[in-house]
Amino acid sequence: MAECGDGRFDFRNWMGNLPVALHDTPISELAIPGSHNSFSYSLDPKSEIGPDADSAVRLLGGIGAAIIYKWSVTQDCSFRDQLVAGVRYFDLRVAPRRTTGKFHFLHTLFGISVEDGVREIFEFLREHDKEVVILDFNHFYDMSDEKHTELIQKLIDICGEKICLFVGIENLTLSTMWENGLQVIVVYHNKMAGDCCQLWPGHDCIRAPWPNTPSVTKMVAYLEQTTCTCRPVMFHVTQCILTADTGFIMSHLTGGVKGDLAKKANPAALAWLKTKKRGPQGVNIVIADYVQMDDFTRKVIEINYV
């Protein structure tokens, strides 16, 4: 696994070190680095195909395992290394895995268990008590209501003392979190979030428009359009990512996300971000593939000082 960061910057405590004037600014108006498919560093290349895979991927089967793996992995830093590099938003997709009997993160292939991944994040927070993370559980597969209840309880068991109750975006600041000893915001995109005060219902609090294109030009145009129309009372996720459709992958069978998408998307996104501020009509959460490339997290954090 590649090492994250180059040692020149220490962003383990960047939230705690923000200027005092930003402590009472809504968190939805801060510039926060995030990662796309945050868990994908842990994907198992020998995993069974997950329930999120489309029919074209399933046709590849075992003979296409190496191809599937290269086009499923979007990060090569662990949760802890991402946190050390400044990432404070995690994009999470979950399904139960029959072979282990546990909930796992997945992106076509299965990765680390949810329990192990969240514990890794929580241990970092214990060491850095002014840092706040947003765990965005935005895709679920093969999940009954009973499974959701089980998963929600596991999250509460691990993070309970640090979870921020759903208080509304406009009331959420770093000062509020610190005064109450809170460090975890759990966004949950399922109807059951409405019955649990520890969860932030996805449809009520966050918007994450997706460019869904392999074209840099179209990606940047989409980012500009959606940033100008973002809602001020919601978290807004700016997805600085390129996406390969089946045709693109078939014409780049020896490639992968890092070389064919991220190396093009990240520099273009950073050039676009230079023209942006934080807050209304600006950026809030900014995510990318391979966040260690091009000092991405540092450049997002620096927007808070503009």
XYZ file of C-alpha atoms in Angstrom:
306
model
C 0.000 0.000 0.000
C 1.266 3.447 -0.864
C 2.221 5.763 1.982
C -0.044 8.767 2.356
C 1.432 12.223 2.701
C 4.987 13.395 2.226
C 5.829 14.265 5.831
C 5.947 18.044 5.313
C 2.466 18.648 6.692
C 0.677 17.268 9.724
C -3.090 17.380 9.335
C -3.973 15.072 12.205
C -5.420 18.027 14.128
C -6.382 20.466 11.392
C -9.926 21.046 12.663
C -8.721 21.813 16.173
C -6.172 24.234 14.728
C -8.620 26.242 12.603
C -8.870 29.991 13.324
C -11.154 30.837 16.254
C -13.520 32.677 13.905
C -14.392 29.341 12.261
C -15.232 27.493 15.476
C -18.807 28.838 15.410
C -19.213 28.568 11.642
C -21.642 25.806 10.588
C -19.711 22.681 9.630
C -21.663 22.760 6.368
C -19.740 25.963 5.537
C -16.236 24.608 6.160
C -14.056 23.081 3.431
C -13.629 19.419 4.349
C -11.588 16.817 2.437
C -13.276 13.496 1.825
C -12.584 10.291 -0.055
C -14.681 8.461 -2.649
C -15.336 4.802 -1.849
C -13.207 5.438 1.207
C -12.846 1.765 2.174
C -11.754 0.478 -1.239
C -8.086 0.209 -0.246
C -9.216 -2.945 1.583
C -11.038 -4.688 -1.271
C -10.200 -8.377 -1.536
C -9.154 -9.273 -5.102
C -10.254 -12.857 -4.380
C -13.650 -11.779 -3.088
C -16.910 -12.995 -4.513
C -18.697 -10.428 -6.671
C -20.881 -8.176 -4.522
C -24.619 -7.513 -4.934
C -23.874 -3.984 -6.186
C -22.241 -5.242 -9.402
C -24.016 -4.698 -12.703
C -24.753 -7.508 -15.153
C -21.774 -6.725 -17.417
C -19.368 -7.169 -14.504
C -21.007 -10.443 -13.533
C -20.430 -11.757 -17.049
C -16.686 -11.321 -16.558
C -16.802 -13.653 -13.567
C -13.581 -15.215 -12.302
C -11.655 -14.658 -15.519
C -12.052 -10.919 -15.113
C -11.067 -10.746 -11.430
C -7.921 -8.685 -12.038
C -9.793 -6.246 -14.273
C -12.645 -5.876 -11.773
C -10.209 -5.220 -8.926
C -8.335 -2.423 -10.749
C -11.583 -0.690 -11.646
C -13.075 -1.077 -8.144
C -10.232 0.233 -5.975
C -10.286 4.040 -5.677
C -8.021 4.544 -2.628
C -4.766 2.987 -1.499
C -4.580 4.475 1.992
C -6.163 2.923 5.087
C -8.817 4.745 7.087
C -6.192 5.796 9.613
C -3.780 7.039 6.952
C -6.584 9.004 5.318
C -7.392 10.593 8.692
C -3.729 11.462 9.240
C -3.744 13.091 5.787
C -6.760 15.230 6.734
C -9.768 13.302 5.392
C -12.839 13.892 7.563
C -15.650 12.602 5.323
C -16.035 8.931 4.407
C -18.165 7.597 1.545
C -19.462 4.176 2.672
C -21.377 1.333 0.978
C -22.461 -1.745 2.899
C -23.804 -5.270 2.472
C -23.853 -8.407 4.624
C -21.314 -10.981 3.443
C -22.444 -14.577 3.601
C -18.949 -16.037 3.872
C -18.208 -14.156 7.128
C -21.655 -13.474 8.560
C -20.649 -9.815 9.046
C -21.433 -6.475 7.451
C -18.720 -5.399 5.001
C -17.937 -2.367 2.916
C -18.055 -3.130 -0.787
C -17.553 -1.727 -4.263
C -18.176 -4.659 -6.620
C -15.816 -6.652 -4.370
C -15.986 -6.965 -0.585
C -13.566 -5.140 1.690
C -12.971 -4.674 5.411
C -15.821 -5.392 7.817
C -17.844 -2.371 8.929
C -17.047 -3.105 12.552
C -13.273 -3.215 11.979
C -13.324 -0.120 9.756
C -15.364 2.031 12.134
C -13.259 0.928 15.095
C -10.133 2.050 13.210
C -11.690 5.488 12.679
C -12.862 5.675 16.286
C -9.409 4.894 17.662
C -7.975 7.846 15.748
C -10.662 10.105 17.199
C -9.786 9.004 20.728
C -6.271 10.329 20.104
C -7.415 13.587 18.457
C -10.331 14.892 20.474
C -11.106 18.001 18.414
C -11.407 16.223 15.091
C -14.873 15.489 13.693
C -15.743 12.899 11.053
C -18.789 12.426 8.850
C -19.604 8.771 8.139
C -21.922 8.755 5.119
C -23.634 5.368 4.773
C -25.194 6.063 1.391
C -25.635 2.683 -0.309
C -26.982 -0.557 1.142
C -27.440 -3.926 -0.562
C -29.314 -7.060 0.549
C -30.442 -5.252 3.722
C -33.748 -6.044 5.420
C -35.149 -3.867 8.210
C -33.776 -6.416 10.668
C -30.326 -6.101 9.135
C -30.507 -2.314 9.358
C -31.434 -2.553 13.030
C -28.456 -4.831 13.633
C -26.037 -2.545 11.774
C -27.311 0.607 13.489
C -26.831 -1.011 16.890
C -23.256 -1.957 16.007
C -22.495 1.650 15.063
C -23.982 2.921 18.308
C -22.074 0.312 20.309
C -18.767 1.465 18.805
C -19.273 5.234 18.604
C -22.188 5.876 20.955
C -20.505 8.286 23.338
C -19.161 10.376 20.448
C -22.172 10.383 18.085
C -23.848 13.724 17.481
C -27.645 13.561 17.629
C -29.613 14.899 14.662
C -29.859 18.602 15.585
C -30.095 20.157 12.119
C -27.367 21.579 9.904
C -27.730 25.191 10.989
C -27.006 24.254 14.642
C -23.936 22.150 13.931
C -20.581 23.849 14.614
C -17.209 22.677 15.852
C -17.785 24.571 19.107
C -21.046 22.685 19.680
C -19.335 19.369 19.008
C -16.384 20.141 21.291
C -18.521 21.443 24.165
C -20.432 18.159 24.200
C -17.505 15.820 23.574
C -18.882 14.725 20.196
C -16.853 13.693 17.152
C -18.985 11.494 14.873
C -21.830 12.457 12.527
C -23.516 9.359 11.090
C -25.466 10.074 7.900
C -27.731 7.128 7.054
C -29.603 6.850 3.764
C -32.489 4.634 4.808
C -35.988 5.213 6.180
C -34.939 3.744 9.533
C -32.788 6.795 10.202
C -36.009 8.623 11.021
C -36.533 6.381 14.045
C -33.076 6.824 15.566
C -31.934 10.174 16.960
C -28.266 9.185 16.571
C -28.591 9.093 12.790
C -28.770 11.995 10.336
C -31.322 11.105 7.615
C -29.525 11.317 4.288
C -32.343 12.921 2.317
C -32.708 15.686 4.922
C -29.118 16.712 5.430
C -26.800 15.977 2.509
C -26.642 16.414 -1.249
C -23.986 14.733 -3.389
C -24.552 15.323 -7.128
C -22.532 12.892 -9.258
C -20.825 13.968 -12.501
C -21.007 10.405 -13.907
C -18.654 11.017 -16.823
C -15.136 9.986 -17.944
C -14.669 13.465 -19.451
C -12.641 16.045 -17.493
C -14.342 18.912 -19.330
C -17.822 17.618 -18.505
C -16.834 16.922 -14.897
C -15.625 20.483 -14.307
C -18.706 21.973 -15.989
C -20.940 19.820 -13.796
C -19.070 20.807 -10.624
C -19.501 24.475 -11.507
C -23.205 24.087 -12.214
C -24.034 22.122 -9.063
C -21.919 24.274 -6.757
C -23.818 27.372 -7.824
C -27.134 25.709 -6.979
C -26.235 23.990 -3.683
C -28.619 24.356 -0.746
C -27.238 26.366 2.192
C -28.878 24.250 4.937
C -27.430 20.918 3.809
C -24.023 19.320 3.607
C -22.893 19.566 0.001
C -20.508 16.960 -1.428
C -18.481 18.065 -4.441
C -17.526 14.839 -6.223
C -14.261 15.540 -8.068
C -14.289 12.150 -9.732
C -14.393 10.661 -13.198
C -16.494 7.561 -13.774
C -15.841 4.827 -16.322
C -18.798 3.171 -18.017
C -18.616 -0.378 -19.384
C -17.472 0.807 -22.812
C -14.636 2.850 -21.318
C -13.460 -0.091 -19.215
C -13.587 -2.480 -22.173
C -11.354 -0.133 -24.153
C -8.927 0.192 -21.201
C -8.730 -3.400 -19.983
C -5.139 -3.050 -18.815
C -5.839 0.216 -17.013
C -7.606 1.210 -13.817
C -9.079 4.047 -11.796
C -5.752 5.493 -10.696
C -4.033 5.813 -14.052
C -7.003 6.377 -16.339
C -9.268 8.520 -14.161
C -7.757 9.945 -10.963
C -4.546 11.196 -12.568
C -6.694 13.281 -14.909
C -9.486 14.259 -12.521
C -7.452 15.420 -9.522
C -5.290 18.104 -11.198
C -8.313 19.461 -13.089
C -10.394 19.541 -9.906
C -7.649 21.322 -7.963
C -7.313 23.953 -10.674
C -11.076 24.507 -10.463
C -10.989 24.645 -6.655
C -8.504 27.526 -6.778
C -11.393 29.694 -7.958
C -13.673 28.647 -5.093
C -14.330 29.746 -1.535
C -15.953 27.812 1.308
C -19.549 28.309 2.386
C -22.676 29.385 0.471
C -22.161 29.221 -3.303
C -18.774 27.684 -2.541
C -17.584 24.251 -1.442
C -18.154 22.195 1.675
C -17.154 18.510 1.458
C -14.815 17.781 -1.457
C -14.085 14.170 -2.381
C -11.700 12.508 -4.801
C -10.195 9.181 -5.751
C -6.653 8.538 -4.500
C -6.699 11.513 -2.132
C -2.962 11.303 -1.490
C -2.247 12.456 -5.049
C -1.330 16.075 -5.790
C -1.614 17.152 -2.118
C -5.374 17.036 -2.572
C -6.342 17.136 1.111
C -3.978 20.002 1.917
C -5.365 22.115 -0.897
C -8.942 21.553 0.238
C -8.105 22.413 3.853
C -6.344 25.589 2.736
C -9.633 26.899 1.303
C -10.641 27.562 4.930
C -7.883 30.167 5.144
C -8.768 32.077 1.979
